[in-house]
Amino acid sequence: MSSSGVPAVTGRRLSQDERRRQLIGIGLEILATKPIHALSTDEVAARAGISRGLLFHYFPTKQDYHAAIVRAAARRLLSASQAARDVPAAEQLTSIVAAYAGFIDRHLDPYVAFFHGGPGADPQIRAIYDEVRDALTDRALAAAGAEATPVARTVVRGWWALVESMAVDRAGESGVPEGDLVAYAVQALPGLLAAAVGLGG
Amino acid sequence: MSSSGVPAVTGRRLSQDERRRQLIGIGLEILATKPIHALSTDEVAARAGISRGLLFHYFPTKQDYHAAIVRAAARRLLSASQAARDVPAAEQLTSIVAAYAGFIDRHLDPYVAFFHGGPGADPQIRAIYDEVRDALTDRALAAAGAEATPVARTVVRGWWALVESMAVDRAGESGVPEGDLVAYAVQALPGLLAAAVGLGG
DNA sequence: TCGGCTTGTCGGGCAATGCTCGGCAAAGGT
DNA sequence: ACCTTTGCCGAGCATTGCCCGACAAGCCGA
């Protein structure tokens, strides 16, 4: 568990890309454990076997470093939350929700730390959250075969919030089996969308 | 705009209660604007007209101070999200949701800053969030006349997440009138609850 | 009016931390 | 063997969270 996949033979000279990857990997490890304000640049530098100064060469600000880490976590979440290949159109949505819920189930603590964690007031991080929600919303709308009107998007974003809430609850305490949760969520969406067609605007 | 309601005649000697209130008031003002890591004890002390040391006499740690501020914000949210008096049972839920959505609408930026903001990994603050969600869930279940089974609680918590998501979206950009949103949310809950009766456990 | 006790308050100071900067040295081409 | 590039060091500055010993404002009894 020394340092995130990359062996980090201390003393070697890494390429920009290797170093960035290593530093982000270390950040992913640490931020899964403690909040940002408890992550010190000293610790990161020590784990990476480099000087404090070098960290700021790669990420001019601690906020930038934090944003890069969250962005990496977001990429993982999005790439995990795709429909399995060779899935018939009718089961696309189920496949996506199952993948998403499974991801939360497998990585509950880090998930909560990353996506309910960072300073919500930081615009960089807020933007990343929005991108994730938008991407998931696009996928769900496409899989559900629904038109992407503004109202429909709002509803689907809300529905994702519901799914996330229940998935986190489930992984935490409630005894609902994952399969049931997925089926419930998929079954609930059409009704929510249908009832929204008359909504203002 | 000197300092949050309490006049704070600098130089006077305040009682413990007055001072605490004043400091929390200042925190509520500042945290509505910027994230926690950008709030310095110096700034708070300067605004309150006191020394840095005194702040730590009232809140032994910056996290404690932060938690006290968030707790105050949570109290305001909860006290605003009640059913209006003299509302018939059938409209209790509508009244609560309207109050909640109205609160978000009136205080969008502070709301997001406080309730999507704090370090999610800080257990104190996480506990406050949980208390708020639990309290709102209790109210909604009672108003809907539903039984408070574990599954129902999970569903209602998820439904609140949906309501919050849509309310924030609404206040931000989407053109859905607030009344429509409230009616939509209230109408959606029974279906979500009914479909959940068979859920595992 | 004086003395004494309680307690809100000051302000200097320590250690940690975010961030800067000038310069060194390893890698690689010629 | 030289030179250019560039990854990297490490000393140092300013800020900030936090501690602590001491002062003084307020109240009480005499």
Coordinates of C-alpha atoms (C1' of nucleotides) in Angstrom, one line a residue:
Chain A
M1 CA 0.0 0.0 0.0
S2 CA 3.0 2.2 -0.3
S3 CA 1.9 4.5 -3.0
S4 CA -1.0 3.9 -5.3
G5 CA 0.1 1.4 -7.9
V6 CA 3.0 3.3 -9.2
P7 CA 6.0 1.7 -7.4
A8 CA 7.6 5.1 -6.9
V9 CA 11.2 4.0 -6.7
T10 CA 12.3 7.0 -4.7
G11 CA 15.2 8.8 -6.3
R12 CA 14.2 8.1 -9.8
R13 CA 13.4 10.9 -12.2
L14 CA 9.8 10.6 -13.4
S15 CA 8.2 12.0 -16.5
Q16 CA 5.6 14.7 -16.0
D17 CA 2.9 12.3 -16.7
E18 CA 4.2 9.6 -14.4
R19 CA 4.6 12.1 -11.6
R20 CA 1.2 13.6 -12.0
R21 CA -0.4 10.2 -12.0
Q22 CA 1.5 9.2 -8.9
L23 CA 0.6 12.4 -7.0
I24 CA -3.1 12.0 -7.9
G25 CA -3.0 8.4 -6.9
I26 CA -1.6 9.3 -3.5
G27 CA -4.3 12.0 -3.2
L28 CA -7.0 9.4 -4.0
E29 CA -5.7 7.2 -1.3
I30 CA -5.4 9.9 1.3
L31 CA -8.7 11.7 0.6
A32 CA -10.5 8.5 0.9
T33 CA -9.5 8.5 4.5
K34 CA -9.6 12.1 5.7
P35 CA -11.0 15.5 4.6
I36 CA -9.0 17.9 2.6
H37 CA -8.0 20.2 5.3
A38 CA -6.3 17.3 7.1
L39 CA -4.2 16.5 4.0
S40 CA -0.9 18.3 4.2
T41 CA 1.4 18.9 1.4
D42 CA 4.2 17.6 3.6
E43 CA 2.5 14.3 3.8
V44 CA 1.9 14.0 0.1
A45 CA 5.5 14.9 -0.6
A46 CA 6.8 12.5 2.0
R47 CA 4.7 9.6 0.5
A48 CA 5.9 10.4 -2.9
G49 CA 9.5 10.7 -1.8
I50 CA 9.7 14.3 -3.2
S51 CA 10.1 17.7 -1.8
R52 CA 7.2 20.0 -0.9
G53 CA 8.2 22.4 -3.7
L54 CA 7.8 19.9 -6.4
L55 CA 4.2 19.3 -5.6
F56 CA 3.5 23.0 -6.3
H57 CA 5.3 22.7 -9.5
Y58 CA 2.7 20.2 -10.7
F59 CA -0.3 21.8 -9.0
P60 CA 0.1 25.5 -8.5
T61 CA -2.4 25.5 -5.6
K62 CA -3.7 23.0 -3.1
Q63 CA -7.1 23.6 -4.5
D64 CA -5.9 22.7 -8.0
Y65 CA -4.4 19.5 -6.6
H66 CA -7.7 18.8 -4.8
A67 CA -9.7 19.4 -8.0
A68 CA -7.4 17.1 -10.0
I69 CA -8.0 14.3 -7.5
V70 CA -11.7 14.7 -7.5
R71 CA -11.7 14.9 -11.3
A72 CA -9.9 11.5 -11.3
A73 CA -12.4 10.0 -8.9
A74 CA -15.2 11.4 -11.1
R75 CA -13.7 9.8 -14.2
R76 CA -13.6 6.4 -12.4
L77 CA -17.2 6.8 -11.3
L78 CA -18.4 7.7 -14.8
S79 CA -16.5 5.0 -16.5
A80 CA -17.9 2.4 -14.0
S81 CA -21.4 3.7 -14.5
Q82 CA -22.0 2.6 -18.1
A83 CA -24.3 0.0 -19.5
A84 CA -22.7 -3.4 -20.0
R85 CA -22.0 -4.2 -23.6
D86 CA -24.5 -6.3 -25.6
V87 CA -27.4 -5.3 -23.5
P88 CA -30.7 -5.0 -25.2
A89 CA -32.2 -1.5 -25.3
A90 CA -34.9 -2.4 -22.9
E91 CA -32.4 -3.2 -20.2
Q92 CA -30.0 -0.4 -20.8
L93 CA -31.3 1.7 -17.9
T94 CA -31.2 -1.3 -15.5
S95 CA -27.6 -2.0 -16.5
I96 CA -26.5 1.6 -15.9
V97 CA -28.2 1.9 -12.5
A98 CA -26.9 -1.5 -11.4
A99 CA -23.4 -0.4 -12.4
Y100 CA -23.8 2.9 -10.5
A101 CA -25.2 1.3 -7.4
G102 CA -22.6 -1.4 -7.5
F103 CA -19.8 1.2 -7.6
I104 CA -21.2 3.0 -4.6
D105 CA -21.6 -0.4 -2.8
R106 CA -18.0 -1.3 -3.5
H107 CA -16.5 2.1 -2.6
L108 CA -18.9 3.5 -0.1
D109 CA -16.5 5.5 2.1
P110 CA -14.4 6.9 -0.6
Y111 CA -17.5 7.7 -2.6
V112 CA -19.0 9.7 0.2
A113 CA -15.7 11.4 1.0
F114 CA -15.2 12.5 -2.6
F115 CA -18.7 13.4 -3.7
H116 CA -20.2 14.7 -0.5
G117 CA -16.9 16.1 0.7
G118 CA -15.1 18.8 -1.0
P119 CA -15.9 22.4 -0.2
G120 CA -19.1 22.9 -2.2
A121 CA -18.2 26.6 -2.5
D122 CA -15.2 25.9 -4.6
P123 CA -16.3 26.5 -8.1
Q124 CA -13.8 24.1 -9.7
I125 CA -15.2 21.2 -7.7
R126 CA -18.8 22.3 -8.1
A127 CA -18.2 22.2 -11.8
I128 CA -16.9 18.6 -11.6
Y129 CA -20.0 17.5 -9.7
D130 CA -22.2 19.2 -12.3
E131 CA -20.4 17.5 -15.1
V132 CA -20.9 14.1 -13.5
R133 CA -24.6 14.7 -12.9
D134 CA -25.1 16.0 -16.4
A135 CA -23.3 13.0 -17.9
L136 CA -25.3 10.5 -15.9
T137 CA -28.5 12.4 -16.8
D138 CA -27.7 12.2 -20.4
R139 CA -27.2 8.5 -20.2
A140 CA -30.3 7.8 -18.3
L141 CA -32.4 9.9 -20.6
A142 CA -31.0 8.1 -23.6
A143 CA -31.5 4.7 -22.0
A144 CA -35.1 5.6 -21.1
G145 CA -35.8 6.8 -24.5
A146 CA -37.0 10.1 -23.2
E147 CA -36.8 13.5 -24.8
A148 CA -34.2 15.8 -23.2
T149 CA -36.4 18.8 -22.4
P150 CA -35.3 21.1 -19.6
V151 CA -38.0 19.8 -17.3
A152 CA -37.1 16.2 -18.1
R153 CA -33.5 16.9 -17.3
T154 CA -34.4 18.4 -13.9
V155 CA -36.5 15.4 -13.1
V156 CA -33.8 12.9 -14.1
R157 CA -31.2 14.8 -12.1
G158 CA -33.6 14.6 -9.1
W159 CA -34.1 11.0 -9.7
W160 CA -30.4 10.4 -9.7
A161 CA -30.2 12.1 -6.4
L162 CA -32.9 9.7 -5.1
V163 CA -31.0 6.7 -6.5
E164 CA -27.8 7.9 -4.9
S165 CA -29.4 8.5 -1.5
M166 CA -31.0 5.1 -1.5
A167 CA -27.8 3.4 -2.7
V168 CA -25.8 5.0 0.1
D169 CA -28.4 4.1 2.6
R170 CA -28.5 0.6 1.4
A171 CA -24.7 0.1 1.5
G172 CA -24.7 1.6 5.0
E173 CA -27.5 -0.1 7.0
S174 CA -30.8 -0.8 5.3
G175 CA -31.2 -4.5 4.3
V176 CA -32.5 -3.9 0.9
P177 CA -30.8 -6.2 -1.6
E178 CA -29.0 -4.4 -4.4
G179 CA -31.1 -6.0 -7.1
D180 CA -34.3 -4.9 -5.5
L181 CA -33.0 -1.3 -5.3
V182 CA -32.1 -1.3 -8.9
A183 CA -35.4 -2.6 -10.0
Y184 CA -37.2 -0.2 -7.8
A185 CA -35.3 2.8 -9.2
V186 CA -35.8 1.7 -12.8
Q187 CA -39.5 1.2 -12.3
A188 CA -39.9 4.6 -10.7
L189 CA -38.5 6.7 -13.4
P190 CA -41.2 6.5 -16.0
G191 CA -43.8 7.6 -13.6
L192 CA -41.7 10.6 -12.4
L193 CA -41.2 11.6 -16.1
A194 CA -44.8 11.2 -17.1
A195 CA -46.1 13.3 -14.2
A196 CA -43.7 16.1 -15.1
V197 CA -44.9 16.7 -18.7
G198 CA -47.2 19.5 -17.5
L199 CA -44.7 21.2 -15.4
G200 CA -44.5 25.0 -16.0
G201 CA -41.8 26.6 -18.1
Chain B
M1 CA -23.5 45.4 8.3
S2 CA -21.1 45.5 11.1
S3 CA -21.9 42.2 12.8
S4 CA -25.0 40.1 12.5
G5 CA -27.8 41.6 14.4
V6 CA -26.0 41.9 17.7
P7 CA -24.7 45.5 17.8
A8 CA -21.4 44.4 19.3
V9 CA -20.4 47.7 20.9
T10 CA -16.7 47.0 20.7
G11 CA -14.9 47.2 24.0
R12 CA -17.8 46.1 26.0
R13 CA -17.7 42.9 28.0
L14 CA -20.2 40.4 26.7
S15 CA -21.8 37.5 28.5
Q16 CA -20.9 34.0 27.3
D17 CA -24.2 33.7 25.5
E18 CA -24.1 37.0 23.8
R19 CA -20.5 36.4 22.6
R20 CA -21.3 32.9 21.3
R21 CA -24.3 34.2 19.5
Q22 CA -22.3 37.1 18.0
L23 CA -19.5 34.8 16.8
I24 CA -21.9 32.3 15.3
G25 CA -23.7 35.1 13.6
I26 CA -20.5 36.3 12.0
G27 CA -19.7 32.8 10.9
L28 CA -23.1 32.5 9.3
E29 CA -22.4 35.6 7.3
I30 CA -18.9 34.7 6.2
L31 CA -19.6 31.0 5.4
A32 CA -22.5 32.1 3.2
T33 CA -19.9 33.7 1.0
K34 CA -16.8 31.6 1.0
P35 CA -15.8 28.0 2.0
I36 CA -14.4 27.1 5.3
H37 CA -10.8 27.0 4.4
A38 CA -11.0 30.6 3.3
L39 CA -12.4 31.7 6.7
S40 CA -9.5 32.7 9.0
T41 CA -9.8 33.1 12.7
D42 CA -8.2 36.5 12.2
E43 CA -11.0 37.7 10.1
V44 CA -13.6 36.5 12.6
A45 CA -11.8 38.1 15.5
A46 CA -11.4 41.3 13.6
R47 CA -15.1 41.5 12.7
A48 CA -16.1 40.7 16.3
G49 CA -13.6 43.3 17.6
I50 CA -11.9 40.7 19.8
S51 CA -8.6 38.9 19.9
R52 CA -7.8 35.7 18.2
G53 CA -7.4 34.0 21.5
L54 CA -10.9 34.6 22.6
L55 CA -12.4 32.8 19.7
F56 CA -10.6 29.7 20.8
H57 CA -11.9 30.2 24.3
Y58 CA -15.4 29.7 23.0
F59 CA -14.7 27.1 20.3
P60 CA -11.7 25.0 21.2
T61 CA -11.2 24.1 17.6
K62 CA -11.9 25.6 14.2
Q63 CA -13.9 22.5 13.4
D64 CA -16.0 23.0 16.5
Y65 CA -16.7 26.6 15.4
H66 CA -17.6 25.4 12.0
A67 CA -19.9 22.7 13.4
A68 CA -21.6 25.3 15.6
I69 CA -22.3 27.5 12.6
V70 CA -23.7 24.7 10.5
R71 CA -25.8 23.6 13.5
A72 CA -27.3 27.1 13.6
A73 CA -28.0 27.0 9.9
A74 CA -29.6 23.6 10.3
R75 CA -31.9 24.9 13.0
R76 CA -33.0 27.7 10.8
L77 CA -33.8 25.4 8.0
L78 CA -35.7 23.0 10.2
S79 CA -37.7 25.7 11.8
A80 CA -38.6 27.2 8.4
S81 CA -39.6 23.8 7.0
Q82 CA -42.7 23.2 9.1
A83 CA -46.3 22.9 8.1
A84 CA -48.1 26.2 8.5
R85 CA -50.5 26.3 11.4
D86 CA -54.2 25.5 10.9
V87 CA -53.5 23.4 7.8
P88 CA -55.9 20.5 7.3
A89 CA -54.2 17.1 7.4
A90 CA -54.7 16.6 3.7
E91 CA -52.5 19.6 2.9
Q92 CA -49.8 19.1 5.6
L93 CA -47.3 17.6 3.2
T94 CA -47.9 20.3 0.6
S95 CA -47.3 22.9 3.3
I96 CA -44.0 21.4 4.4
V97 CA -42.6 21.0 1.0
A98 CA -43.7 24.5 0.1
A99 CA -41.9 25.8 3.1
Y100 CA -38.8 23.8 2.4
A101 CA -38.7 24.8 -1.3
G102 CA -39.4 28.4 -0.4
F103 CA -36.5 28.4 2.1
I104 CA -34.1 27.1 -0.6
D105 CA -35.5 29.7 -3.0
R106 CA -34.9 32.6 -0.7
H107 CA -31.4 31.5 0.4
L108 CA -30.0 29.6 -2.5
D109 CA -26.4 30.5 -2.2
P110 CA -26.1 30.1 1.6
Y111 CA -28.1 26.9 1.4
V112 CA -25.8 25.3 -1.1
A113 CA -22.7 26.6 0.8
F114 CA -23.9 25.2 4.1
F115 CA -25.5 21.9 3.1
H116 CA -23.3 20.9 0.2
G117 CA -20.3 22.5 1.6
G118 CA -18.6 21.4 4.7
P119 CA -16.0 18.6 4.7
G120 CA -18.2 15.6 4.3
A121 CA -15.6 13.6 6.1
D122 CA -16.0 15.5 9.3
P123 CA -18.1 13.3 11.6
Q124 CA -19.6 16.3 13.5
I125 CA -20.9 17.9 10.4
R126 CA -22.1 14.7 8.9
A127 CA -24.1 14.0 12.0
I128 CA -25.8 17.4 11.7
Y129 CA -26.8 16.6 8.1
D130 CA -28.1 13.3 9.2
E131 CA -30.2 14.9 11.9
V132 CA -31.7 17.3 9.4
R133 CA -32.6 14.5 7.0
D134 CA -34.0 12.4 9.7
A135 CA -36.2 15.2 11.1
L136 CA -37.5 16.1 7.6
T137 CA -38.2 12.4 7.0
D138 CA -40.2 12.1 10.1
R139 CA -42.3 15.1 9.3
A140 CA -43.0 13.9 5.7
L141 CA -43.9 10.4 6.9
A142 CA -46.2 11.8 9.5
A143 CA -47.8 14.2 7.1
A144 CA -48.2 11.5 4.5
G145 CA -49.8 9.2 7.0
A146 CA -47.3 6.5 6.2
E147 CA -45.9 3.9 8.4
A148 CA -42.2 4.5 9.4
T149 CA -40.8 1.2 8.3
P150 CA -37.0 1.1 7.5
V151 CA -37.8 0.8 3.8
A152 CA -40.2 3.7 3.9
R153 CA -37.7 5.8 5.6
T154 CA -35.1 5.1 3.0
V155 CA -37.6 5.9 0.3
V156 CA -38.6 9.2 1.9
R157 CA -35.0 10.2 2.4
G158 CA -34.4 9.6 -1.2
W159 CA -37.5 11.5 -2.1
W160 CA -36.2 14.5 -0.1
A161 CA -33.0 14.3 -2.0
L162 CA -35.1 14.5 -5.2
V163 CA -37.0 17.4 -3.9
E164 CA -33.9 19.2 -2.9
S165 CA -32.2 18.6 -6.2
M166 CA -35.2 20.0 -8.1
A167 CA -35.6 22.9 -5.8
V168 CA -32.0 23.9 -6.2
D169 CA -32.3 23.5 -10.0
R170 CA -35.4 25.5 -10.0
A171 CA -34.0 28.4 -8.1
G172 CA -30.9 28.4 -10.3
E173 CA -32.1 28.2 -13.9
S174 CA -35.1 26.1 -14.8
G175 CA -38.2 28.0 -15.2
V176 CA -40.5 25.7 -13.3
P177 CA -42.8 27.8 -11.0
E178 CA -42.4 27.0 -7.4
G179 CA -46.0 26.0 -7.0
D180 CA -45.7 23.4 -9.8
L181 CA -42.7 21.9 -8.2
V182 CA -44.3 21.5 -4.9
A183 CA -47.4 19.9 -6.4
Y184 CA -45.3 17.6 -8.4
A185 CA -43.2 16.5 -5.4
V186 CA -46.3 15.9 -3.3
Q187 CA -48.0 13.9 -6.0
A188 CA -44.9 11.8 -6.6
L189 CA -44.5 10.5 -3.0
P190 CA -47.4 8.1 -2.7
G191 CA -46.4 6.2 -5.9
L192 CA -42.8 5.9 -4.7
L193 CA -44.0 4.6 -1.3
A194 CA -46.5 2.2 -2.8
A195 CA -43.9 0.7 -5.1
A196 CA -41.6 0.1 -2.3
V197 CA -43.7 -2.2 -0.1
G198 CA -42.2 -5.3 -1.6
L199 CA -38.6 -4.1 -1.2
G200 CA -36.4 -6.8 0.4
G201 CA -35.4 -6.8 4.0
Chain C
dT1 C1' -14.3 53.5 49.4
dC2 C1' -11.6 49.6 49.5
dG3 C1' -10.2 44.8 48.9
dG4 C1' -10.8 40.4 46.8
dC5 C1' -12.8 37.0 43.8
dT6 C1' -14.6 35.6 39.4
dT7 C1' -14.1 35.5 34.6
dG8 C1' -14.2 37.7 30.1
dT9 C1' -10.3 39.3 27.5
dC10 C1' -5.7 40.4 25.6
dG11 C1' -1.6 39.7 23.0
dG12 C1' 2.8 37.5 22.5
dG13 C1' 4.4 33.3 20.8
dC14 C1' 5.0 28.4 18.9
dA15 C1' 4.5 25.0 15.3
dA16 C1' 2.5 23.7 11.1
dT17 C1' 1.4 24.7 6.6
dG18 C1' 0.6 26.8 1.9
dC19 C1' 3.5 28.7 -1.4
dT20 C1' 7.9 30.9 -3.8
dC21 C1' 12.3 30.9 -5.9
dG22 C1' 17.0 30.4 -7.2
dG23 C1' 19.9 26.9 -8.4
dC24 C1' 21.5 22.0 -8.9
dA25 C1' 21.9 17.8 -11.5
dA26 C1' 20.1 13.9 -14.2
dA27 C1' 18.7 12.6 -18.9
dG28 C1' 19.3 12.9 -23.7
dG29 C1' 20.7 14.6 -28.1
dT30 C1' 24.7 15.9 -31.1
Chain D
dA1 C1' 32.5 15.7 -24.0
dC2 C1' 29.5 19.6 -24.2
dC3 C1' 25.0 21.7 -23.9
dT4 C1' 20.2 22.1 -23.4
dT5 C1' 16.3 20.6 -21.3
dT6 C1' 13.8 19.8 -17.3
dG7 C1' 12.7 17.2 -13.2
dC8 C1' 13.9 18.3 -8.7
dC9 C1' 15.7 20.2 -4.2
dG10 C1' 15.6 22.8 0.0
dA11 C1' 15.9 27.1 2.3
dG12 C1' 12.9 30.6 3.4
dC13 C1' 8.6 33.8 3.9
dA14 C1' 3.9 34.8 5.4
dT15 C1' -0.1 33.0 7.2
dT16 C1' -2.8 30.6 10.3
dG17 C1' -4.6 27.3 13.9
dC18 C1' -3.8 27.1 18.6
dC19 C1' -1.7 27.8 23.5
dC20 C1' -1.0 30.3 27.7
dG21 C1' 0.3 33.5 31.2
dA22 C1' -1.3 37.8 32.7
dC23 C1' -4.5 41.9 32.8
dA24 C1' -8.6 44.1 34.1
dA25 C1' -13.7 44.8 34.1
dG26 C1' -17.5 43.6 36.8
dC27 C1' -19.7 42.3 41.2
dC28 C1' -19.9 41.4 46.2
dG29 C1' -19.1 42.0 51.1
dA30 C1' -17.2 45.1 54.5

